[in-house]
């Protein structure tokens, strides 16, 4: 009796062929992960800066070329590299309790978000022009502050070490200068350009002066004047000049710097601000030819580590493990780093109510998503936030709820516990799925064991990825490749 041919081999061959034609499916996302419960971080009693004041080491000079003529910088051979330590601005307030510092951080955060939204709305509406000298107030310890991380660098020749806030939401580099018409209190002596051999004022007719949004001119000596105004009414005004900046033992000459003789408003602590935005006068743009327009930072979770955060410039700033998403341009405003957010998963499942349309940047410059170093808590447009929050509440139903805290409406009483299971959370950018550690979205808010879901909603169309969600990742800004990358466990 003849046996009928088996259909099993045929089915196996057909299934294998089908798989070869089908795009690879993403691995199943885990539904939960463990959160180790750490306390609110306390500020360090003292700050240490590796190589910051080591005069025994020789200076390495980086010729960035004539900033008026980018082609001369392009002639430089290979990309230079350097790195600096970063500290959170709370380190300048060692006499305050962790809970007081966290409360101040949330107040600063609300002010910054409001200022960013105002700047975007003004640019989209054609009021004030692109950038319009925007930033919010700069320094720690006040209700209206911007730039959560600072470094220590040398200004001038010989270099005088000062604290400078670093901010991806600003462009102009500036610091207080003597003689002061009005200067706020800062930790170090005010920089005096008359004692620097590398200081040089910029002529009014120079291309660098024309790159300012609203340049002025000193009629007496025909040198360029700058003014940067902030959303809270504070401002800095003075001479627009070039000067040498020294990062640890690396010297970067001829950086365009605002030398502020009149600095009024809510500024306290650091000497000034280093703009790291996408605008043409930011530090990465000015030195981009030499550093191949690449930089990255890694912000540590201060509740779990005493190790300082860090920032790196040059080709080595690009981590090999980073997952990249393309940068998107806002035609009305060139300062901010826009990306495409397509969706969010909670507990291994895409949240149905969070669609890519909620995060679209329209042709007028409204909406969109930016990655920002100076905003702490991620803000999502209100419909997306409500869907995310509700999905997280369902996944965390076994955790004991606590009253709302400040801007947080989803909090839990985890007192007496050392760890808990929480739903996973993944941000789906175009081309990059970023799985967040549990400590990046459930954070301590007091000393009594209250933890809150560290996202918030906004009534505007703009969404902002904040630095709490960026903790532990090396965030790579590859401007040459027009992309941003996220490398997990990047602070090692």
XYZ file of C-alpha atoms in Angstrom:
492
model
C 0.000 0.000 0.000
C 1.446 3.300 -1.102
C 1.993 5.861 1.650
C 0.663 9.384 0.989
C 3.377 12.058 0.961
C 3.483 14.041 4.181
C 2.537 17.727 3.980
C 4.659 18.586 7.041
C 7.961 19.202 5.181
C 6.115 21.356 2.656
C 4.558 23.438 5.408
C 7.933 23.872 7.117
C 9.510 25.034 3.863
C 6.637 27.424 3.181
C 6.772 28.844 6.719
C 10.544 29.359 6.478
C 10.120 31.154 3.154
C 7.402 33.369 4.668
C 9.660 34.319 7.570
C 12.450 35.248 5.170
C 10.145 37.778 3.524
C 8.790 39.188 6.783
C 10.595 42.041 8.619
C 12.063 40.890 11.904
C 9.576 41.252 14.702
C 10.583 43.101 17.868
C 11.330 40.990 20.886
C 8.542 40.773 23.410
C 8.840 43.594 25.890
C 9.051 42.625 29.564
C 5.990 43.584 31.591
C 7.650 44.603 34.845
C 10.974 45.445 36.454
C 12.309 45.966 39.960
C 12.663 49.442 41.451
C 15.248 49.736 44.233
C 13.920 52.398 46.595
C 16.532 55.109 47.161
C 16.123 58.297 49.149
C 16.161 61.854 47.884
C 19.794 62.784 47.163
C 21.616 65.115 49.536
C 23.978 67.743 48.106
C 27.695 66.988 48.519
C 29.506 68.850 51.257
C 32.302 69.734 48.833
C 32.909 69.597 45.097
C 35.948 67.997 43.479
C 37.028 68.778 39.944
C 39.496 66.405 38.282
C 42.410 68.352 36.787
C 40.469 71.617 37.194
C 43.287 73.409 38.960
C 46.263 71.203 38.187
C 48.813 73.731 36.992
C 51.504 71.038 36.668
C 49.945 69.602 33.507
C 50.674 71.255 30.131
C 47.830 72.913 28.250
C 46.708 71.320 24.993
C 45.600 74.035 22.588
C 42.804 73.306 20.116
C 42.855 75.630 17.128
C 39.215 76.050 16.157
C 40.184 78.312 13.293
C 38.853 81.745 12.435
C 35.184 81.666 13.426
C 34.492 84.219 10.709
C 35.686 81.655 8.111
C 34.506 78.094 8.807
C 36.582 76.732 5.928
C 39.784 77.402 7.834
C 38.573 75.246 10.701
C 37.598 72.503 8.300
C 41.213 72.298 7.273
C 42.107 70.966 10.722
C 43.287 67.381 10.511
C 41.310 65.151 12.868
C 38.609 65.673 15.448
C 39.794 66.814 18.854
C 38.231 65.430 22.005
C 37.829 66.524 25.595
C 35.528 65.806 28.505
C 34.401 67.695 31.594
C 32.676 66.818 34.827
C 29.138 68.055 35.474
C 27.439 68.632 38.805
C 23.801 69.310 39.532
C 23.046 72.854 40.649
C 21.792 71.540 44.017
C 25.470 71.077 44.888
C 25.694 74.854 45.299
C 23.092 74.715 48.100
C 24.626 72.363 50.663
C 22.805 74.055 53.575
C 19.320 72.979 52.418
C 17.474 69.720 53.073
C 16.863 67.215 50.247
C 13.121 67.915 50.372
C 13.650 71.684 50.138
C 15.961 71.210 47.164
C 13.480 68.961 45.368
C 10.702 71.501 45.926
C 12.881 74.262 44.467
C 13.748 72.038 41.528
C 10.065 71.582 40.683
C 9.462 75.342 40.896
C 12.400 76.013 38.576
C 11.063 73.335 36.286
C 7.612 74.884 35.977
C 9.133 78.265 35.162
C 11.462 76.797 32.535
C 8.692 74.874 30.786
C 6.545 78.000 30.669
C 9.420 80.000 29.196
C 10.178 77.352 26.559
C 6.530 77.212 25.547
C 6.375 81.011 25.345
C 9.475 81.123 23.168
C 8.128 78.477 20.802
C 4.728 80.186 20.589
C 6.327 83.571 19.921
C 8.541 82.139 17.169
C 5.666 80.228 15.575
C 3.553 83.409 15.628
C 6.326 85.481 14.069
C 6.896 87.604 17.165
C 10.492 88.375 18.038
C 12.204 86.256 15.390
C 13.934 82.930 15.752
C 15.475 82.552 19.150
C 14.818 86.146 20.238
C 17.582 85.811 22.792
C 15.475 83.235 24.605
C 16.289 81.385 27.721
C 14.764 81.387 31.140
C 16.536 82.492 34.293
C 19.776 80.687 34.719
C 20.963 79.680 38.156
C 20.007 77.320 40.966
C 18.233 78.139 44.194
C 15.508 80.422 42.840
C 11.949 79.811 41.712
C 12.826 80.827 38.151
C 15.917 78.971 37.050
C 17.281 77.230 34.023
C 20.101 74.825 33.349
C 20.238 72.086 35.948
C 23.899 71.141 35.469
C 27.106 73.146 35.629
C 30.815 72.648 35.109
C 34.029 74.443 36.011
C 36.211 75.920 33.291
C 38.888 78.530 32.778
C 38.220 81.860 31.057
C 40.935 84.050 29.534
C 44.740 83.957 29.519
C 45.904 83.088 32.092
C 42.710 81.096 32.749
C 40.492 82.107 35.671
C 38.304 79.222 36.852
C 34.557 79.858 37.127
C 31.316 77.887 37.329
C 29.236 77.866 34.132
C 25.765 76.393 33.670
C 25.429 74.211 30.555
C 22.114 74.381 28.748
C 20.875 72.698 25.550
C 17.970 75.165 25.488
C 20.154 78.272 24.987
C 22.625 79.454 22.361
C 24.737 82.434 23.461
C 27.768 81.837 25.717
C 28.079 84.633 28.291
C 29.507 85.447 31.710
C 29.686 88.388 34.094
C 32.557 90.803 33.503
C 34.203 93.646 35.367
C 33.726 96.539 35.548
C 30.155 95.893 36.653
C 27.331 98.330 36.191
C 25.316 95.677 37.988
C 26.484 92.126 38.773
C 24.778 89.455 40.849
C 26.545 87.416 43.526
C 28.648 84.525 42.187
C 30.894 81.923 43.816
C 34.137 83.142 42.183
C 35.561 86.626 41.566
C 33.989 88.342 38.550
C 36.098 87.880 35.405
C 38.068 91.000 34.436
C 38.832 91.007 30.679
C 41.457 93.730 31.176
C 43.662 91.085 32.807
C 43.394 88.599 29.930
C 45.808 88.713 26.997
C 43.457 86.671 24.771
C 40.360 88.871 25.151
C 39.288 90.726 22.003
C 36.188 92.790 21.247
C 34.303 92.069 18.022
C 33.878 94.962 15.529
C 30.338 96.052 14.709
C 30.705 95.156 11.026
C 32.061 91.646 11.698
C 29.992 88.619 10.571
C 30.016 87.304 14.161
C 28.226 90.424 15.355
C 25.568 90.026 12.670
C 24.834 86.502 13.900
C 23.247 87.937 17.047
C 19.464 88.204 16.925
C 19.556 91.861 17.997
C 23.120 93.196 17.779
C 24.076 96.613 19.094
C 27.044 98.831 18.381
C 29.184 100.929 20.708
C 29.398 104.169 18.741
C 32.540 105.213 20.599
C 34.841 102.355 19.588
C 32.642 100.644 16.962
C 32.559 97.326 18.814
C 29.667 94.862 19.029
C 27.169 94.800 21.905
C 24.873 91.916 22.879
C 21.788 91.583 25.040
C 20.059 88.379 26.099
C 16.643 88.788 27.700
C 14.878 86.089 29.680
C 11.246 85.144 30.186
C 11.169 86.412 33.775
C 12.349 89.929 32.865
C 16.010 89.400 33.794
C 18.725 90.097 31.239
C 22.464 90.285 30.568
C 24.044 93.074 28.493
C 27.597 93.933 27.504
C 30.405 93.529 24.987
C 30.341 90.733 22.430
C 33.911 89.461 22.288
C 36.140 86.484 21.611
C 38.010 84.754 24.398
C 39.894 81.557 25.197
C 38.066 78.908 27.249
C 40.017 76.146 29.020
C 38.335 72.821 29.822
C 40.486 70.963 32.321
C 43.787 71.076 30.375
C 42.317 71.690 26.902
C 42.376 75.249 25.585
C 39.816 76.427 23.002
C 40.663 79.881 21.598
C 38.524 82.557 19.923
C 35.109 81.516 21.263
C 32.470 84.233 20.833
C 31.420 85.191 24.361
C 29.098 87.800 25.801
C 30.998 89.801 28.434
C 28.141 91.052 30.629
C 28.656 94.316 32.512
C 24.943 94.732 33.349
C 23.292 91.521 34.593
C 19.945 92.166 36.232
C 17.295 89.833 37.581
C 17.270 86.474 39.259
C 20.831 85.261 38.773
C 22.775 83.702 41.654
C 25.791 81.394 41.951
C 27.542 80.596 38.672
C 29.443 83.107 36.537
C 27.293 82.629 33.454
C 25.897 80.208 30.910
C 27.281 78.067 28.111
C 24.669 77.638 25.393
C 24.634 74.140 23.870
C 21.649 74.631 21.563
C 21.457 74.205 17.782
C 21.743 77.938 17.040
C 24.692 79.397 15.148
C 26.296 81.050 18.213
C 26.121 78.071 20.581
C 29.366 76.461 21.716
C 28.833 73.259 19.633
C 28.090 75.340 16.519
C 31.088 77.629 16.986
C 33.559 74.787 17.577
C 31.757 72.216 15.455
C 34.325 71.964 12.693
C 37.032 70.943 15.154
C 34.892 68.547 17.212
C 33.030 67.179 14.178
C 29.840 68.705 15.623
C 29.452 65.924 18.173
C 28.982 66.000 21.924
C 27.294 63.891 24.559
C 26.493 63.906 28.244
C 25.602 61.327 30.847
C 23.603 62.441 33.873
C 23.894 60.097 36.852
C 21.016 59.188 39.144
C 22.111 61.239 42.148
C 19.978 59.155 44.541
C 21.953 56.019 43.657
C 25.474 57.270 42.897
C 27.939 59.870 44.144
C 29.826 59.758 40.847
C 29.733 63.063 38.919
C 27.958 63.412 35.608
C 30.061 64.083 32.517
C 30.075 65.748 29.108
C 32.303 64.897 26.142
C 33.066 66.638 22.842
C 34.458 65.033 19.674
C 34.148 61.680 17.896
C 34.512 59.689 21.125
C 31.336 61.337 22.382
C 29.405 58.963 20.102
C 28.718 55.744 21.998
C 28.802 52.507 20.002
C 25.770 51.216 21.910
C 23.592 54.270 21.258
C 20.269 53.907 19.487
C 19.707 56.891 17.199
C 16.673 58.868 16.136
C 16.761 61.623 13.486
C 16.704 65.276 14.489
C 13.784 67.321 13.207
C 14.090 71.019 12.341
C 11.690 73.704 13.514
C 11.590 76.293 10.711
C 10.714 79.039 13.192
C 13.261 78.354 15.940
C 16.717 76.812 15.584
C 17.695 76.490 19.260
C 15.966 73.300 20.402
C 16.639 69.631 19.631
C 13.432 68.199 18.143
C 12.824 64.467 17.685
C 9.916 62.266 16.587
C 8.105 60.341 19.325
C 5.838 57.684 17.807
C 4.379 56.042 20.912
C 4.953 54.710 24.425
C 4.656 51.195 25.879
C 3.705 50.411 29.480
C 3.958 46.891 30.872
C 5.092 45.515 27.510
C 2.093 46.876 25.571
C 1.744 49.959 23.378
C -0.605 52.490 24.977
C -3.512 52.788 22.488
C -4.264 56.468 23.152
C -0.707 57.650 22.439
C -0.401 58.219 18.708
C 2.349 59.852 16.671
C -0.104 62.578 15.594
C -0.108 63.939 19.162
C 3.591 64.840 18.837
C 3.730 66.238 15.299
C 5.675 69.439 14.613
C 3.534 71.468 12.225
C 4.907 73.714 9.428
C 4.421 76.834 11.579
C 6.621 75.426 14.374
C 3.890 74.405 16.827
C 3.891 71.084 18.678
C 6.696 68.563 18.440
C 8.991 66.947 21.026
C 12.324 68.337 22.275
C 15.136 66.738 24.295
C 16.233 69.223 26.972
C 18.966 69.091 29.612
C 17.453 71.874 31.736
C 13.911 70.515 32.159
C 13.679 67.904 34.909
C 10.257 66.267 34.519
C 9.117 65.080 31.089
C 6.053 66.959 29.866
C 3.659 65.353 27.394
C 0.790 67.027 25.619
C -2.270 66.452 27.811
C -4.081 63.663 25.866
C -0.871 61.621 25.659
C -0.109 62.136 29.347
C -3.590 61.052 30.490
C -3.346 57.856 28.458
C 0.148 57.126 29.817
C -0.818 57.864 33.408
C -3.931 55.689 33.265
C -1.980 52.786 31.760
C 0.660 53.060 34.481
C -1.971 53.164 37.230
C -3.478 49.933 35.917
C -0.050 48.284 35.884
C 0.762 49.535 39.402
C -2.598 48.655 40.933
C -0.959 46.590 43.698
C 0.983 49.585 45.033
C -0.533 51.665 47.820
C -1.622 55.069 46.550
C -0.580 58.334 48.218
C -1.924 61.914 47.875
C -0.858 64.047 44.921
C 2.405 65.962 45.295
C 3.050 69.280 43.535
C 2.578 68.684 39.771
C 2.450 64.877 40.245
C -1.011 63.280 40.275
C 0.064 59.618 40.572
C 1.932 58.917 43.814
C 2.473 55.863 46.014
C 3.210 55.186 49.669
C 6.188 52.831 49.579
C 7.313 53.404 53.152
C 8.848 50.368 54.840
C 9.819 48.744 51.527
C 13.260 48.364 49.962
C 12.129 47.389 46.462
C 8.917 46.979 44.443
C 7.849 45.658 41.047
C 6.645 48.316 38.602
C 5.425 48.220 34.978
C 8.120 48.731 32.337
C 8.069 51.898 30.247
C 9.504 52.302 26.726
C 9.669 55.482 24.633
C 9.327 54.671 20.930
C 11.222 57.271 18.911
C 11.591 56.943 15.173
C 14.307 54.301 14.775
C 15.019 53.980 18.505
C 13.147 52.241 21.322
C 14.396 53.605 24.657
C 13.567 51.406 27.652
C 13.702 53.484 30.833
C 15.064 52.190 34.158
C 12.385 52.197 36.842
C 14.210 54.954 38.763
C 13.731 57.252 35.747
C 9.961 57.395 36.123
C 9.093 56.589 39.743
C 11.030 59.005 41.945
C 11.176 59.870 45.676
C 9.584 63.225 46.558
C 10.000 63.293 50.342
C 11.738 61.476 53.171
C 8.612 59.568 54.222
C 8.631 56.976 51.431
C 6.404 58.753 48.909
C 7.271 58.054 45.270
C 5.582 59.704 42.281
C 5.228 58.984 38.575
C 7.677 61.527 37.097
C 5.718 62.655 34.055
C 3.316 65.573 33.749
C 0.784 66.886 31.263
C 0.806 70.215 29.500
C -2.040 72.082 27.850
C 0.222 73.221 25.019
C 1.211 71.189 21.988
C 4.916 70.990 22.863
C 6.289 67.919 24.663
C 9.683 67.886 26.446
C 11.888 64.908 27.359
C 13.403 65.949 30.710
C 16.640 65.050 32.465
C 15.090 62.676 35.039
C 14.121 60.394 32.170
C 17.606 60.815 30.629
C 19.482 59.682 33.777
C 21.979 56.885 33.222
C 21.923 57.220 29.424
C 24.716 58.728 27.405
C 22.714 61.152 25.301
C 24.602 61.732 22.047
C 24.099 64.897 19.991
C 25.524 64.053 16.558
C 24.830 67.261 14.673
C 26.964 66.155 11.717
C 24.645 63.176 11.290
C 21.532 65.165 12.306
C 20.583 62.632 14.965
C 20.346 62.065 18.731
C 21.298 58.763 20.358
C 20.570 57.111 23.697
C 23.089 54.635 25.100
C 21.879 52.766 28.228
C 24.237 52.464 31.185
C 26.377 55.150 29.572
C 27.841 56.754 32.696
C 30.481 54.083 33.319
